[in-house]
mmCIF file of C-alpha atoms in Angstrom:
data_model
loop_
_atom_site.group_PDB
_atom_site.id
_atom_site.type_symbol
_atom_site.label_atom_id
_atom_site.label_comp_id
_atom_site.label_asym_id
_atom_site.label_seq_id
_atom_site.Cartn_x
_atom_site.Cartn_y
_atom_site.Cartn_z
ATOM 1 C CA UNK C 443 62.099 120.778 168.033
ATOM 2 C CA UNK C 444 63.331 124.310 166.788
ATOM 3 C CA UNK C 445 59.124 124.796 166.744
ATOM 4 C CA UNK C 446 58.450 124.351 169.845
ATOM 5 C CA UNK C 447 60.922 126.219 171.266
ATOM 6 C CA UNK C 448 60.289 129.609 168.680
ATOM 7 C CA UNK C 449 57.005 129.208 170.178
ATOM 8 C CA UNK C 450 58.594 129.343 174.004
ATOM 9 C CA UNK C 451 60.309 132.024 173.346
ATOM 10 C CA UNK C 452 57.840 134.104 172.402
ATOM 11 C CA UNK C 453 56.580 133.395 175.564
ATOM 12 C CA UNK C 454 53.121 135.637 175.507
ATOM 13 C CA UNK C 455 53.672 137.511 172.063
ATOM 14 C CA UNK C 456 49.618 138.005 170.657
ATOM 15 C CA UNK C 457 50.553 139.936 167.761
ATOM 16 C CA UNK C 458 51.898 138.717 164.171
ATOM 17 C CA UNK C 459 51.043 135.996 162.172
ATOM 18 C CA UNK C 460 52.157 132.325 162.475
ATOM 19 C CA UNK C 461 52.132 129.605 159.954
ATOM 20 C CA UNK C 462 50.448 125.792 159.771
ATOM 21 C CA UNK C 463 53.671 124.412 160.312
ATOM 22 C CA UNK C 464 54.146 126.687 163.622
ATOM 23 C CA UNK C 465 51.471 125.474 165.212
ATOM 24 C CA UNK C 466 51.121 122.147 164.391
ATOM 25 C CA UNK C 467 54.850 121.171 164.920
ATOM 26 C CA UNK C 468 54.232 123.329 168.417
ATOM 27 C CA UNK C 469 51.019 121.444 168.721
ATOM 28 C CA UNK C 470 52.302 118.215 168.529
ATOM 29 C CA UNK C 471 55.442 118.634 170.426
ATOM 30 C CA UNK C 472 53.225 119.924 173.519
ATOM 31 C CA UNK C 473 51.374 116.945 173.337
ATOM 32 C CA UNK C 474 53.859 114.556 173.544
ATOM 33 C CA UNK C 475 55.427 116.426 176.612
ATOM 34 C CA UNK C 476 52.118 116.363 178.539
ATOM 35 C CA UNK C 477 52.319 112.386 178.073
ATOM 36 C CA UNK C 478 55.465 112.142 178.705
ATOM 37 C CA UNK C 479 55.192 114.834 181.803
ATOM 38 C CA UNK C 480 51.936 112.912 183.320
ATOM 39 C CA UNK C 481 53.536 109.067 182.463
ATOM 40 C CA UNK C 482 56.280 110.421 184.986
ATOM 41 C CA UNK C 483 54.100 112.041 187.337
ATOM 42 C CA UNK C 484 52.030 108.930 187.845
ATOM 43 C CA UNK C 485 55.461 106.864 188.048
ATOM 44 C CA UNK C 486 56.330 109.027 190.805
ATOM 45 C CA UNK C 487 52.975 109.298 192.394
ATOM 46 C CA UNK C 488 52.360 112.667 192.370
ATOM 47 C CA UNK C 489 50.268 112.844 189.706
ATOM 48 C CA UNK C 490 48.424 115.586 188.769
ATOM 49 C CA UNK C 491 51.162 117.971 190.206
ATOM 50 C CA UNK C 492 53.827 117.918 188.073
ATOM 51 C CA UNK C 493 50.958 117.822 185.402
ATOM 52 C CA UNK C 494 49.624 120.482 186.131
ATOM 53 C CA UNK C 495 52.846 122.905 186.697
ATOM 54 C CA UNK C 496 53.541 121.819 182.922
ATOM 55 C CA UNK C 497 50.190 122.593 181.412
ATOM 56 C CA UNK C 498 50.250 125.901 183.545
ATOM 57 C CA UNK C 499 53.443 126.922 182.086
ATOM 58 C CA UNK C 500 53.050 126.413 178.541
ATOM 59 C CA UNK C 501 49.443 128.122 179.024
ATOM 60 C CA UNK C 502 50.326 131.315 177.586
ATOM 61 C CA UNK C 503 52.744 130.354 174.623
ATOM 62 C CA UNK C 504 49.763 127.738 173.590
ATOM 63 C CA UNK C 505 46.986 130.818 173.558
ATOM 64 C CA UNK C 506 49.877 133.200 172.122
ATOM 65 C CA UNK C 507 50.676 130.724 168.996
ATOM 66 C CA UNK C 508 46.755 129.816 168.313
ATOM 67 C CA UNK C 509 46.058 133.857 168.488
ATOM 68 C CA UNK C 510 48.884 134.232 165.832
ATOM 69 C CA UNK C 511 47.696 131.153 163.537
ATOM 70 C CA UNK C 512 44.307 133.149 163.818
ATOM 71 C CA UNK C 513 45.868 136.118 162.750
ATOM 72 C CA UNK C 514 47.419 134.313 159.622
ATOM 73 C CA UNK C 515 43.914 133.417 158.163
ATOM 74 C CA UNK C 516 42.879 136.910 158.775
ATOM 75 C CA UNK C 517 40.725 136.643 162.129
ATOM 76 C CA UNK C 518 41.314 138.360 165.137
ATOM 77 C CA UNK C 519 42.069 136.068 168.355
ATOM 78 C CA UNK C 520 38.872 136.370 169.846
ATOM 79 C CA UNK C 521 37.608 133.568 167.378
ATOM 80 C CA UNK C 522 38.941 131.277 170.014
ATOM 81 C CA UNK C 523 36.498 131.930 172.245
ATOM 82 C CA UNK C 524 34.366 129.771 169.453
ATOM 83 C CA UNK C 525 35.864 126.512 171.073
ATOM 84 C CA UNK C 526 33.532 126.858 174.091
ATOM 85 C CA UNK C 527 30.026 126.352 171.953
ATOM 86 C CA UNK C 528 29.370 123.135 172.569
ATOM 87 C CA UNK C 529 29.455 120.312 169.689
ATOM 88 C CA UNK C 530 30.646 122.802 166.921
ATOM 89 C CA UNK C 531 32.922 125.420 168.437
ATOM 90 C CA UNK C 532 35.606 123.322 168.176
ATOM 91 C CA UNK C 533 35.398 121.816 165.029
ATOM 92 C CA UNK C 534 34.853 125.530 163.807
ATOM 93 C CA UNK C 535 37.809 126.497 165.599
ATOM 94 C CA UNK C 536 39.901 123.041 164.262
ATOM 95 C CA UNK C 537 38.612 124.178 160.675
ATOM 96 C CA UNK C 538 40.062 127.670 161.280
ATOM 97 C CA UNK C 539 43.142 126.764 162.599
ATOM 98 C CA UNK C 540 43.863 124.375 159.642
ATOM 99 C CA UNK C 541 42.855 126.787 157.341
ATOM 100 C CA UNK C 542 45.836 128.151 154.985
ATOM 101 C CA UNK C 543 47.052 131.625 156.044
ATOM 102 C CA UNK C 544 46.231 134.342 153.824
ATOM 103 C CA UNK C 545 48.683 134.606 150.634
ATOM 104 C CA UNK C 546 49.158 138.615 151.030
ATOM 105 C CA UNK C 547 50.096 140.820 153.728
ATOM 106 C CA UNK C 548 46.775 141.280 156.245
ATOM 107 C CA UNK C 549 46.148 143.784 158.937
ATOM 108 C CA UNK C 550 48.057 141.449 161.284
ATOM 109 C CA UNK C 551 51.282 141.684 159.199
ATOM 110 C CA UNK C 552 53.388 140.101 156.314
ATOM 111 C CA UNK C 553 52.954 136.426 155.141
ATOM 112 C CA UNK C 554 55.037 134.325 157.179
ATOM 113 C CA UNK C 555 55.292 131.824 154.438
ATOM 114 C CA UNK C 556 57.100 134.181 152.394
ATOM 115 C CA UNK C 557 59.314 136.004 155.363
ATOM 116 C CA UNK C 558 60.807 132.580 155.945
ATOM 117 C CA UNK C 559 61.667 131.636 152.261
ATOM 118 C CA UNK C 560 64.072 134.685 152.612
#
């Protein structure tokens, strides 16, 4: 859980670098809220509403963590903009975001792998 909240907090932060783990824990998290946000939105009948107020606010700390995990294999956060070719932007952009980060420190800053072993 501590994932997906690191990931709130930094509510819109594009810069640094952000592990595998990071995302993915972030990722999956996020996912089960929106089921869990749109199984009680339909319970209620209001659905998409409550929906949509959800997936509006974790908008920005979604782009913000995917531009970092970017910025761990060494690609700038533009590359996301590869998800919206049809067929293979988005298994380009699945490949890249499942990629391992580089090793050393990149343009984008220090190995975050490493910073949290200390």
């Amino acid at each position: 859980m501590n994932w997906y909240l690191d990931v709130l907090k930094k509510y819109a932060v594009f810069t640094g670098r952000a592990r595998r783990q990071e995302y993915w824990m972030f990722f999956l998290f996020n996912f089960i809220a929106l089921v869990v946000v749109a199984v009680i939105d339909m319970a209620i009948g209001t659905y998409p509403l409550l929906y949509a107020i959800y997936a509006l606010a974790v908008f920005l700390p979604s782009l913000g963590v995917a531009v970092r995990r970017l910025h761990d294999t060494g690609r700038s956060g533009w590359w996301l903009l590869i998800g919206l070719v049809p067929l293979v932007g988005g298994i380009i952009l699945l490949v890249f975001l499942a990629s391992e980060g580089n090793q050393t420190d990149n343009s984008y800053g220090a190995n975050p792998k490493l910073a949290a072993a200390y």
